[in-house]
Coordinates of C-alpha atoms and ligand atoms in Angstrom, one line a residue:
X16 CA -14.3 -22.3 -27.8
X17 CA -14.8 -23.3 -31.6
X18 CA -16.4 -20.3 -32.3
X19 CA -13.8 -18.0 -30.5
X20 CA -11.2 -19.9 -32.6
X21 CA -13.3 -19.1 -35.7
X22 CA -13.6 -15.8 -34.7
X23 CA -10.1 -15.4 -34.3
X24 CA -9.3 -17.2 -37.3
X25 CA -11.8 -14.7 -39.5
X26 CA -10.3 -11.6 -38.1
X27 CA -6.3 -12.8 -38.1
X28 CA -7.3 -13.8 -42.3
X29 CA -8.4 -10.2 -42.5
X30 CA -5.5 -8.6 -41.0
X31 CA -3.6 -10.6 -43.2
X32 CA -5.0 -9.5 -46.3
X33 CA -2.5 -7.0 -48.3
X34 CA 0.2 -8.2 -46.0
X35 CA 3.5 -9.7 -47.4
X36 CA 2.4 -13.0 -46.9
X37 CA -1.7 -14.4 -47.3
X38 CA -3.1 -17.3 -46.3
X39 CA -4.9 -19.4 -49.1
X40 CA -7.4 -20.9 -46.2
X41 CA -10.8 -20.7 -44.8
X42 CA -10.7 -18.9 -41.9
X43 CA -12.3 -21.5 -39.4
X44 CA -9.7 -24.2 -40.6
X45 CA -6.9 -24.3 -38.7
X46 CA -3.9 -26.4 -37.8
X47 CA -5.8 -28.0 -35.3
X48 CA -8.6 -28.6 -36.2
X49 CA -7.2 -31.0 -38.7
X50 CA -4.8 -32.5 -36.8
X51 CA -7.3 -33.3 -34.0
X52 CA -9.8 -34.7 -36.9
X53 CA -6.8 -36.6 -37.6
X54 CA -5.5 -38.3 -33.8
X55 CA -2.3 -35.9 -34.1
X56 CA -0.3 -33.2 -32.3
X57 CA 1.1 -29.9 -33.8
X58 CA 2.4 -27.9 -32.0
X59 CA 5.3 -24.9 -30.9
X60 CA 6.5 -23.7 -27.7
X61 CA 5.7 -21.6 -25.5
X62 CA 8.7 -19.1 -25.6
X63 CA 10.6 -17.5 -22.3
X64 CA 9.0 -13.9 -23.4
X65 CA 5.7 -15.3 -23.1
X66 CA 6.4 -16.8 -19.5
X67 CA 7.2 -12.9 -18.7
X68 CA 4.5 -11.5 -20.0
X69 CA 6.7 -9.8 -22.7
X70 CA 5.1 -10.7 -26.1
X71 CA 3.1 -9.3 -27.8
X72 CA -1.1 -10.1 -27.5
X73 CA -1.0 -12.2 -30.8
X74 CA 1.3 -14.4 -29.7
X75 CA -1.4 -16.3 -27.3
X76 CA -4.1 -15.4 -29.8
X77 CA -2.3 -17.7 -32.5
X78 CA -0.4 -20.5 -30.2
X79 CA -3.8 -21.5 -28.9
X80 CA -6.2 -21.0 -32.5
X81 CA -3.6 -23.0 -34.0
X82 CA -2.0 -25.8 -32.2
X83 CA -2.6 -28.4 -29.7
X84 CA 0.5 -29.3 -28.1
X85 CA 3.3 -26.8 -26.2
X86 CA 6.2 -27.2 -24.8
X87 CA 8.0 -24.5 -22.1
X88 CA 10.8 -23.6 -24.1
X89 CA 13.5 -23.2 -21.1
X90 CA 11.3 -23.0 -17.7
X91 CA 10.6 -27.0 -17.1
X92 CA 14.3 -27.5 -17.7
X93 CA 16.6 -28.7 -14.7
X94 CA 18.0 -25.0 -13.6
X95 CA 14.8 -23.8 -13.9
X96 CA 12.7 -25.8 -11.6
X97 CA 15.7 -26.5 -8.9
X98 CA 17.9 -23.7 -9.1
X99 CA 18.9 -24.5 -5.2
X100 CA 19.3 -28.1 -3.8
X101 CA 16.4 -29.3 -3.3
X102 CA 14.4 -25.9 -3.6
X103 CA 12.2 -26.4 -6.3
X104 CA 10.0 -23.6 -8.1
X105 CA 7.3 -24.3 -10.5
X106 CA 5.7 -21.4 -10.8
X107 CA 6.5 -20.7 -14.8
X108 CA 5.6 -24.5 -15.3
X109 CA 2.3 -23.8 -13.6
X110 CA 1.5 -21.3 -15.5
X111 CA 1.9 -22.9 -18.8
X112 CA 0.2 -26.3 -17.3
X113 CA -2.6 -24.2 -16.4
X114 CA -2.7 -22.4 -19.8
X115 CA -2.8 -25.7 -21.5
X116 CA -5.6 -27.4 -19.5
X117 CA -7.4 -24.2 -20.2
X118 CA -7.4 -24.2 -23.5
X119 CA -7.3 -28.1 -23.7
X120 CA -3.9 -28.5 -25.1
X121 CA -1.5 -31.4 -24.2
X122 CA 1.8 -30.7 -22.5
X123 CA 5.3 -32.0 -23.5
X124 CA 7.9 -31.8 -20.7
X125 CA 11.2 -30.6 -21.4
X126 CA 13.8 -32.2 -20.4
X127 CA 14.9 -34.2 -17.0
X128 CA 18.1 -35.4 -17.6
X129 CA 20.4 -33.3 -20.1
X130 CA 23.7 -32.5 -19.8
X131 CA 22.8 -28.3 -20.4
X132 CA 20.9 -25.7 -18.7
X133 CA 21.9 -27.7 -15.3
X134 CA 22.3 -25.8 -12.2
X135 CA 26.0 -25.0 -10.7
X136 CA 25.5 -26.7 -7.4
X137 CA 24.9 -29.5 -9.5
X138 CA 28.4 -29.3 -11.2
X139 CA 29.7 -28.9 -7.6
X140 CA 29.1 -33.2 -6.9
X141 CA 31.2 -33.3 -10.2
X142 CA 32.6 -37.1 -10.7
X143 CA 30.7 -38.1 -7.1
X144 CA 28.3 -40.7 -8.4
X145 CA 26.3 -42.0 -5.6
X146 CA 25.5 -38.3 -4.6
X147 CA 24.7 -37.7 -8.4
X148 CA 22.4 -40.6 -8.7
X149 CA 20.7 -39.0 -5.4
X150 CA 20.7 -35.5 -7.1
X151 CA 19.2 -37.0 -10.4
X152 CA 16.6 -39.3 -8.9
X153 CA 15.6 -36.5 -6.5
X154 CA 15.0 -34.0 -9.3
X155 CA 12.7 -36.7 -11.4
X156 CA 10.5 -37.9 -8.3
X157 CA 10.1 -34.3 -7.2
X158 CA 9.3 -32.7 -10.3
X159 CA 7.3 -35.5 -12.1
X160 CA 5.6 -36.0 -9.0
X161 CA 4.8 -32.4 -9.4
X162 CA 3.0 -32.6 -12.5
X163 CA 2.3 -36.0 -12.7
X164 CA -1.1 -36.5 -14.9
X165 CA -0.7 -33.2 -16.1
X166 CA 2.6 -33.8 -18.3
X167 CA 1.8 -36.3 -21.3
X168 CA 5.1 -36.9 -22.2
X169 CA 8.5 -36.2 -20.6
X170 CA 11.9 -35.8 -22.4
X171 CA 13.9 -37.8 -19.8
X172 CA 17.2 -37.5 -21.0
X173 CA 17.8 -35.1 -23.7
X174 CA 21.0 -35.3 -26.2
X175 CA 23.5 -37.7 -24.5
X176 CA 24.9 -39.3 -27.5
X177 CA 27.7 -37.6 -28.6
X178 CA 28.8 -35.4 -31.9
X179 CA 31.7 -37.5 -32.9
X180 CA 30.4 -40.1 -35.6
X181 CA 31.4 -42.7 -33.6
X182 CA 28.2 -43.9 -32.1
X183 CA 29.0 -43.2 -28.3
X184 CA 27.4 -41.3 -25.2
X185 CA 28.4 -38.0 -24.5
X186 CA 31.2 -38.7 -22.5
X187 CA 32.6 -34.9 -22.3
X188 CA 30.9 -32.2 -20.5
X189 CA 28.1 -33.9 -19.3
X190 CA 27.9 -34.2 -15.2
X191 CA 25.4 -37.4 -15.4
X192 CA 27.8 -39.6 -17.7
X193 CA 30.8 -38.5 -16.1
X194 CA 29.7 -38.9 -12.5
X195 CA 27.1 -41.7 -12.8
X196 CA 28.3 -43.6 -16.6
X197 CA 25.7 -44.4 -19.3
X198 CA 23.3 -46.1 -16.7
X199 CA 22.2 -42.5 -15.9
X200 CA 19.9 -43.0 -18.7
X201 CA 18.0 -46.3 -17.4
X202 CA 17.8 -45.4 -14.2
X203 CA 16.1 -41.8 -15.5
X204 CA 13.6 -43.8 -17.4
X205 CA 12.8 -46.1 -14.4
X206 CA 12.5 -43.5 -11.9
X207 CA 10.2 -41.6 -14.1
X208 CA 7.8 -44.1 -14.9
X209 CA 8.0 -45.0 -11.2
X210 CA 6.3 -41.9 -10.7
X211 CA 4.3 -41.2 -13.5
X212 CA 3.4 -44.9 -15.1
X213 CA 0.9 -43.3 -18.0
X214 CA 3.3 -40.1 -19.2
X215 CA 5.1 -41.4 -22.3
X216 CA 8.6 -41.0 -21.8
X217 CA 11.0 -39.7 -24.9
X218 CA 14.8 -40.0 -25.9
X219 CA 15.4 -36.5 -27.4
X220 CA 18.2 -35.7 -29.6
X221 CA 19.3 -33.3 -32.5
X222 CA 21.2 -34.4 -35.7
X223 CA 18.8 -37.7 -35.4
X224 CA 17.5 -36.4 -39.3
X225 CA 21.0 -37.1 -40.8
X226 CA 19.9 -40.6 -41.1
X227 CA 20.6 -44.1 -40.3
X228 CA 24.7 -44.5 -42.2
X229 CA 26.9 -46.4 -39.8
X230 CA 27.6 -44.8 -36.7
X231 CA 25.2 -42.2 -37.2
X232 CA 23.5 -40.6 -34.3
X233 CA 20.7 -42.0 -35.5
X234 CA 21.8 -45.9 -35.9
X235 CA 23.0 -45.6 -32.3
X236 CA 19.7 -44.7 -31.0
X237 CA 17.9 -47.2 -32.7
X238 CA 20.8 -50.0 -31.1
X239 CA 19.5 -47.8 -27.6
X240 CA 16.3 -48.0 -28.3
X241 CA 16.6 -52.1 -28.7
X242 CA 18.5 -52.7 -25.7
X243 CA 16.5 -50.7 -23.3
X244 CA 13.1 -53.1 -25.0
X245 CA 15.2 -56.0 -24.3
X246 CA 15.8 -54.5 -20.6
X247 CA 12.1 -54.0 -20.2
X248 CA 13.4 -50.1 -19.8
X249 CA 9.9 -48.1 -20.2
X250 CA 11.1 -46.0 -23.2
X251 CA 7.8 -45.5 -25.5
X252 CA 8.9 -42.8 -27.8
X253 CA 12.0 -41.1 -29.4
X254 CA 12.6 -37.4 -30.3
X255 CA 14.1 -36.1 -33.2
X256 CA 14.4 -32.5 -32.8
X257 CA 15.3 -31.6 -36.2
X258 CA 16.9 -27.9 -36.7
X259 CA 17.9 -27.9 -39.9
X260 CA 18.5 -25.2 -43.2
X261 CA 16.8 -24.7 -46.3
X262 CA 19.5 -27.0 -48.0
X263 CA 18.8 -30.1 -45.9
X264 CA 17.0 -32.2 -48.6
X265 CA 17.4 -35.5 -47.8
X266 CA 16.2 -34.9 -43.9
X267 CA 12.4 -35.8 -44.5
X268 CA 13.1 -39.1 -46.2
X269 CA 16.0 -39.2 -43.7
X270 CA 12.9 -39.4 -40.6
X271 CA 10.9 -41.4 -42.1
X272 CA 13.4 -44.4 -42.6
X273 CA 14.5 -43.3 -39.2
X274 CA 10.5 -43.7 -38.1
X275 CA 9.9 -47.2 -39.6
X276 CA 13.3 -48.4 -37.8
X277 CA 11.8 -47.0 -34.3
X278 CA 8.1 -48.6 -35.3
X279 CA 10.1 -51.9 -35.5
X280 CA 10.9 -51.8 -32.1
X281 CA 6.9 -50.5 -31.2
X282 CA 8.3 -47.1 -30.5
X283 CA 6.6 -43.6 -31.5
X284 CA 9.1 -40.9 -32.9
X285 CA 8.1 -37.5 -32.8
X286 CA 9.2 -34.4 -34.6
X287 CA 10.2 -32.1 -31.3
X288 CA 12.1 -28.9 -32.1
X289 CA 11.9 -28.5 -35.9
X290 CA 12.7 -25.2 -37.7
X291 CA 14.2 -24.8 -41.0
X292 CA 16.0 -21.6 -41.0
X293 CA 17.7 -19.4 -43.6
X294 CA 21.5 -18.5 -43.4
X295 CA 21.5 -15.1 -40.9
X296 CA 23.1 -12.9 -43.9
X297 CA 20.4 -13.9 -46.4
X298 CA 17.8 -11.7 -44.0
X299 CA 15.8 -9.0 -46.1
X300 CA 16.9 -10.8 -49.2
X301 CA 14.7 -13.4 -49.3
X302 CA 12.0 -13.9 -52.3
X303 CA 9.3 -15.6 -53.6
X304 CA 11.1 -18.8 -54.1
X305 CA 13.0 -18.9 -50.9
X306 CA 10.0 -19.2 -48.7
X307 CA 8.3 -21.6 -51.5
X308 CA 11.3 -24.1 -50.8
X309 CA 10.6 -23.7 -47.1
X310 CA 7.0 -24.5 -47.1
X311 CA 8.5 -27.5 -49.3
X312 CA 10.4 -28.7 -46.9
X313 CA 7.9 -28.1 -44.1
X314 CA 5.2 -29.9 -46.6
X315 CA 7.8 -33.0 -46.9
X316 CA 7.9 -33.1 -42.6
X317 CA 4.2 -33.2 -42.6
X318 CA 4.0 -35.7 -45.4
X319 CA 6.1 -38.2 -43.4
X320 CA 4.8 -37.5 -39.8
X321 CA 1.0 -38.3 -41.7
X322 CA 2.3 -41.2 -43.6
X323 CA 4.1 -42.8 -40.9
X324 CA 1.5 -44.5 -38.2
X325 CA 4.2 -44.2 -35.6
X326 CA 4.4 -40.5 -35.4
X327 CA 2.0 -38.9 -33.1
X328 CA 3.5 -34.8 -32.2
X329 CA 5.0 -32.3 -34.3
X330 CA 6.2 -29.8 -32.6
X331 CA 8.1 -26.5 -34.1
X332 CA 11.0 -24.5 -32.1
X333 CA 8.7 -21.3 -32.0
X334 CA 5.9 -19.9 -34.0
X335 CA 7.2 -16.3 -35.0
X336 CA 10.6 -15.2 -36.1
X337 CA 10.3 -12.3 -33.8
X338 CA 11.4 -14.8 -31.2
X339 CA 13.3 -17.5 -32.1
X340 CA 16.8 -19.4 -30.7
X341 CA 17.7 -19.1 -34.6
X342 CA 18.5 -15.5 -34.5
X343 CA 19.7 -15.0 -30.8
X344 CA 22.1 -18.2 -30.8
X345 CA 22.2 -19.8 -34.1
X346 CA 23.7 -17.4 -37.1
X347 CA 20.4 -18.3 -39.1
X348 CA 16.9 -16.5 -39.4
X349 CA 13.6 -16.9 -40.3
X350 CA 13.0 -20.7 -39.5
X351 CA 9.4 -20.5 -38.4
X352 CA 5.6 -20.5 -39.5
X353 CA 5.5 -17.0 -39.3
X354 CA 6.7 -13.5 -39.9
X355 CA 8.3 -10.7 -37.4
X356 CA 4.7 -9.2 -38.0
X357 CA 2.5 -12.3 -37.0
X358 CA 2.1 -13.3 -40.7
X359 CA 1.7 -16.8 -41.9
X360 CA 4.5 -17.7 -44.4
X361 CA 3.7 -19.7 -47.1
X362 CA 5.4 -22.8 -44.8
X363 CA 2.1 -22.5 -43.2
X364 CA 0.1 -23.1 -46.0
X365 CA 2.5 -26.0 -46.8
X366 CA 1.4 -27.6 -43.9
X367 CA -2.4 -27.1 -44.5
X368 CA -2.1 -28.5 -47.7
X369 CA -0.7 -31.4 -46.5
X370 CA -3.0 -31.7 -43.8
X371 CA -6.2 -31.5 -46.5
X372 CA -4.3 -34.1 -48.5
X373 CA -4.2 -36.8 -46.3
X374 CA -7.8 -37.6 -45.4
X375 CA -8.5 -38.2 -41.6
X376 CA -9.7 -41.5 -42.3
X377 CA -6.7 -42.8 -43.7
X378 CA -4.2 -41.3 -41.1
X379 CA -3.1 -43.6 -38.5
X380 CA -2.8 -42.4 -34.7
X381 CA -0.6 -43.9 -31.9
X382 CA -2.5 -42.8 -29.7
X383 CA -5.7 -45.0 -29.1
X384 CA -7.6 -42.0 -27.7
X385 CA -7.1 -40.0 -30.1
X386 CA -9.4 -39.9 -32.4
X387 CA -12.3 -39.8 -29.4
X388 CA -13.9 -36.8 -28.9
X389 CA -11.6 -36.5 -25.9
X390 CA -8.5 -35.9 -28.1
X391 CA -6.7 -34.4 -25.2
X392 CA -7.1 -37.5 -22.5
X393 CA -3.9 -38.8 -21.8
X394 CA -5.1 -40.7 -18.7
X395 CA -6.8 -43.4 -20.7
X396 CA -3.6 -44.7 -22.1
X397 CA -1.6 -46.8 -20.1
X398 CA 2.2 -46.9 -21.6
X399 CA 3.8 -49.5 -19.2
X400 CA 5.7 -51.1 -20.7
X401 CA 6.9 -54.2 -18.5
X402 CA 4.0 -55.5 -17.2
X403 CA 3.5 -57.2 -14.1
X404 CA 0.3 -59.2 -14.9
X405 CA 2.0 -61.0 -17.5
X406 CA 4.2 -62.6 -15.1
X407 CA 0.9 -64.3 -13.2
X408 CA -0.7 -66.0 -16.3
X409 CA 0.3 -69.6 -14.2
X410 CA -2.9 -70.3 -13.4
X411 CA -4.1 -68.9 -17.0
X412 CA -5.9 -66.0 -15.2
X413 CA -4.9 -62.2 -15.1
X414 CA -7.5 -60.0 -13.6
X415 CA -7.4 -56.8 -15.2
X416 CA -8.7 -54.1 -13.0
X417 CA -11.9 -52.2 -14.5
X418 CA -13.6 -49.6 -13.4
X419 CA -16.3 -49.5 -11.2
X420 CA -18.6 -50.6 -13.4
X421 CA -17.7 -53.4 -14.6
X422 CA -14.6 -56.1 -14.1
X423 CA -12.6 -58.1 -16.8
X424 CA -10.8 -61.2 -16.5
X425 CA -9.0 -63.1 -19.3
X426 CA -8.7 -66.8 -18.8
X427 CA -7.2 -68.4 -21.0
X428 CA -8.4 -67.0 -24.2
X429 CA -11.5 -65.8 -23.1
X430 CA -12.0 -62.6 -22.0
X431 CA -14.8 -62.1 -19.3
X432 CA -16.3 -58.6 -18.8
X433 CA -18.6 -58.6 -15.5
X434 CA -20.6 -56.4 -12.8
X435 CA -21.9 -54.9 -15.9
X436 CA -25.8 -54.1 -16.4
X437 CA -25.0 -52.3 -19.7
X438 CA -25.5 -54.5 -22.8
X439 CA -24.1 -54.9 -25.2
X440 CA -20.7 -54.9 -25.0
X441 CA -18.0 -53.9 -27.5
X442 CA -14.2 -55.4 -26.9
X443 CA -11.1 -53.8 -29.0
X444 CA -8.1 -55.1 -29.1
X445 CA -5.3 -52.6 -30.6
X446 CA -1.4 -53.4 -31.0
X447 CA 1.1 -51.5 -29.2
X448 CA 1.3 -48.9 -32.2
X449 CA -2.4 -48.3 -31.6
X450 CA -3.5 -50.0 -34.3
X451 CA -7.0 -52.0 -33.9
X452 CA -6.2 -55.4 -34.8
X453 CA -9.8 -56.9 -33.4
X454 CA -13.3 -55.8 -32.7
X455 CA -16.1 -57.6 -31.3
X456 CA -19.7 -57.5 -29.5
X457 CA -19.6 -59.7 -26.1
X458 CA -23.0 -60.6 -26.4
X459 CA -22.8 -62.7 -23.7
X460 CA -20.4 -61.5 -20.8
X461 CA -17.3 -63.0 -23.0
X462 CA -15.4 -62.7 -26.0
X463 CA -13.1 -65.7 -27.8
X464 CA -9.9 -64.0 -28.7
X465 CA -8.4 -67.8 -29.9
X466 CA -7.2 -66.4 -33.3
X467 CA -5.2 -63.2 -31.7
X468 CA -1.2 -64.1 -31.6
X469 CA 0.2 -63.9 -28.2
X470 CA 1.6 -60.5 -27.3
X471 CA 1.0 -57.3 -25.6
X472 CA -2.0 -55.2 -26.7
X473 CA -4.6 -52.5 -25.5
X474 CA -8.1 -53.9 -24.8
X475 CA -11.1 -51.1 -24.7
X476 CA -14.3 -52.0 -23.6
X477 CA -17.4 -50.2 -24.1
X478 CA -20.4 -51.0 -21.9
X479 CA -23.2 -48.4 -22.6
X480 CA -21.7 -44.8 -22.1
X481 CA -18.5 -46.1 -20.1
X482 CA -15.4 -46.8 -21.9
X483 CA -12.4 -48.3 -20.5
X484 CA -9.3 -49.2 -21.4
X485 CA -6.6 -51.8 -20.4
X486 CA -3.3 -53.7 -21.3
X487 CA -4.1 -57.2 -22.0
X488 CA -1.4 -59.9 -22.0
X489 CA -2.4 -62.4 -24.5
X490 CA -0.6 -66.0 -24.0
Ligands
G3I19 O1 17.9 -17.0 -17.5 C1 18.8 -16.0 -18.0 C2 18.3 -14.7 -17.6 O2 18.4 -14.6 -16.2 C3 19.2 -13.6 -18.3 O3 18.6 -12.4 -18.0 C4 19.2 -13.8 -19.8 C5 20.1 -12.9 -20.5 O4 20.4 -13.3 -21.8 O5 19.6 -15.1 -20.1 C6 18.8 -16.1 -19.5 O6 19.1 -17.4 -19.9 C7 19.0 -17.7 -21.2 C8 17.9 -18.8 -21.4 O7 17.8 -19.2 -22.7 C9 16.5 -18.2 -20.9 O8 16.1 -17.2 -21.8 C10 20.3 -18.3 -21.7 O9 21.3 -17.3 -21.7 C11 20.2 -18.9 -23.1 O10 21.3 -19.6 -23.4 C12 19.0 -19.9 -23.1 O11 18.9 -20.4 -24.4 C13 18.1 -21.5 -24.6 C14 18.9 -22.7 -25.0 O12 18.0 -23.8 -25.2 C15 19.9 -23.1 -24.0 O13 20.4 -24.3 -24.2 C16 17.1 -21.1 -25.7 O14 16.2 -20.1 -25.2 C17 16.2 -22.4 -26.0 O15 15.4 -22.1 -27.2 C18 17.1 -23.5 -26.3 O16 16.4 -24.7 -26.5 C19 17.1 -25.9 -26.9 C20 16.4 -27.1 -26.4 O17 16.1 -26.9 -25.0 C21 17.1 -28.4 -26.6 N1 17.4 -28.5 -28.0 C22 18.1 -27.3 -28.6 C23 17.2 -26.1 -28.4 C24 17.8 -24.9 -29.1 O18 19.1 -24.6 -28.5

């Protein structure tokens, strides 16, 4: 696979050469490589062309050299998947799941519960809540039952808070909040992680990048994004989808205040849907300098989602401008990494540099698995939020299941690893960011965690080749 990529990589640099735009890098560096070196996700959709097998042969070539995250850009969406009652068709969201696990790429679903893109038998049980709360929960247990263990992360409500600057839901034109009212959104979390306990699960919204003023979008969320905590509401991670222009300056320092808010509250933000498009009528005028500011911009993104140890997927609205929303929907142009010819703009060398300039070893992951060499397993990570073994500490003991191999218990303070013939072995202890906050050999069959503040963490054993990982509750 690495040396397909290369071999890609060498002959897409040569192509390149003469073009309008060049790359600057070596040709068996890509976007992924460093961001896997680095416990991160880049990423772009897969667009509806692709799905029917309209685009052209680079397309593929490029999405899977370069990135290692996709999202379906409209096919996992609700009128997609149940465009009858109850009739559900996953054959484009097979494909793509079966695209990524081939090439070893993690899957973002998009999106559960959003008020667009919603079928019209839906809008038939308009303002009948019990039946919508039916609909809803039948939709989420159906289709995240389908690809449960195959979807990392789910979008399960997408842009229910409302354009008015005055911190509300979207109370207009949205069939959920005016059927069902704002506990739409709880229940959709619930009912997903109900089905799928280790998928992260995402609030996704647009104009979250105009920062945190009063009554912002953004400053809304964040109010959200405490309550549902407080609720034990299994949110682990907000979306900013961030379409913006080329004269948005203050947006990247706008996310990262935005990030360190959410990492207050132990919750990932991700960049989900950025582009940074020209105005439409500036097409075939563009120089030099425009596409320099661009790959600025795109640099500053990159900066933040590097800096920020709460960020763990950047994901781009497309990856030509031969197909993007922009054009089609948006009266811009020309948003993306590259050209209508396949070309990487110099926004794509922007987000190498930054890449190279923040040394893996000093970049931060959310993700505990990340950095492994299994940079793609999601089924290590256990995102549960409320958890049930905290509320049996009376007797001091909570059994933490392990795998065959080997057992742990933690009494007490002491955590006891057992049924283990391997020796020696090697406990971790990482807050809920991911970050390692202990590390020690069990020698012995136990370790003394007596100086780790009471909280929730993630324990990983290692006993010989095995590896196992576990929330641990410490009291
Ligand atoms: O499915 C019909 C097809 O049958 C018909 O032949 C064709 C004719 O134009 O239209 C098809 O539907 C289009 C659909 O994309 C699939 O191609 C819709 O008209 C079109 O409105 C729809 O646009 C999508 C848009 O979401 C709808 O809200 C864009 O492709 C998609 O990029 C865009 O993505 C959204 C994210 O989901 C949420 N955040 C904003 C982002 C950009 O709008």
């Amino acid at each position: 696979m690495r040396f397909i990529s290369s071999l890609f990589g060498i002959l897409a640099s040569t192509s390149f050469i003469g073009a309008g735009f060049t790359s600057a890098f070596a040709a068996d560096e890509t976007i992924r490589s460093l961001a896997e070196e680095r416990g991160r996700f880049i990423g772009t959709i897969l667009n509806s062309e692709w799905f029917n097998d309209n685009i052209e042969p680079e397309f593929e070539e490029i999405h899977k050299t370069q990135f290692n995250v996709v999202v379906a850009e409209n096919e996992m969406k609700f009128d997609a998947t149940e465009p009858k009652e109850n009739v559900f068709n996953y054959t484009k969201g097979d494909k793509m799941i079966a695209y990524a696990q081939a090439n070893n790429i993690r899957v973002r679903g998009h999106a559960l519960a959003w008020h667009s893109q919603v079928p019209g038998w839906v809008n038939d049980y308009k303002g009948q809540k019990e039946k919508l709360l039916k609909v809803l929960k039948n939709h989420i247990d159906s289709v995240v039952g389908h690809w449960k263990g195959k979807v990392a992360e789910w979008d399960v409500v997408n842009e229910a808070v409302n354009d008015e600057y005055n911190a509300g839901w979207r109370s207009q034109g949205s069939v959920w909040y005016e059927g069902i009212g704002a506990e739409f959104l709880d229940s959709a979390f619930v009912w997903t992680h109900a089905i799928d306990p280790k998928a992260e699960l995402c609030y996704n919204d647009y104009s979250l990048e105009w920062g945190m003023r009063e009554k912002s979008k953004a400053s809304f969320v964040v109010e959200q994004v405490k309550r549902w905590k407080k609720n034990g509401i299994p949110i682990t991670c907000v979306g900013t989808q961030t379409h913006i222009e080329i004269a948005h300056e203050t947006t990247p320092q706008n996310v990262r205040d935005f990030a360190k808010a959410l990492a207050e509250l132990g919750v990932t933000l991700n960049i989900t849907e950025l582009d940074i498009g020209f105005p439409k009528g500036s097409a075939g005028k563009l120089g030099a300098a425009d596409y320099a500011k661009q790959g600025h911009l795109y640099r500053q993104f990159m900066d933040v989602f590097l800096e920020e140890p709460n960020m763990g997927e950047f994901v781009i609205w497309g990856l030509t401008d031969a197909h993007s929303w922009l054009d089609e929907q948006q009266g811009k142009t020309e948003g993306l990494l590259y050209d209508k010819q396949y070309k990487p703009k110099p926004a794509f060398d922007s987000i190498m540099v930054s890449l190279k300039s923040h040394p893996a070893a000093e970049v931060k992951t959310p993700y505990t698995f990340a950095k492994d060499t299994t940079a793609n397993d999601t089924t290590v990570r256990d995102t549960t939020v409320t958890d049930t073994t905290a509320k049996d500490t009376s007797n001091a003991i909570a059994k933490l299941r392990g795998l065959q191999k080997f057992t742990i218990h933690l009494a007490g303070r002491t955590l006891f690893i057992t049924g283990t013939s391997a020796k020696p072995s090697t406990v971790e202890l990482f807050d809920m960011q991911g970050r390692p906050v202990f590390s020690a050999k069990c020698e012995n069959g136990s370790v003394d965690l007596k100086n780790i503040t009471e909280g929730l963490y993630v324990a990983r054993v290692h006993a010989g080749s095995a590896s196992y990982m576990q929330r641990a509750v410490i009291k």
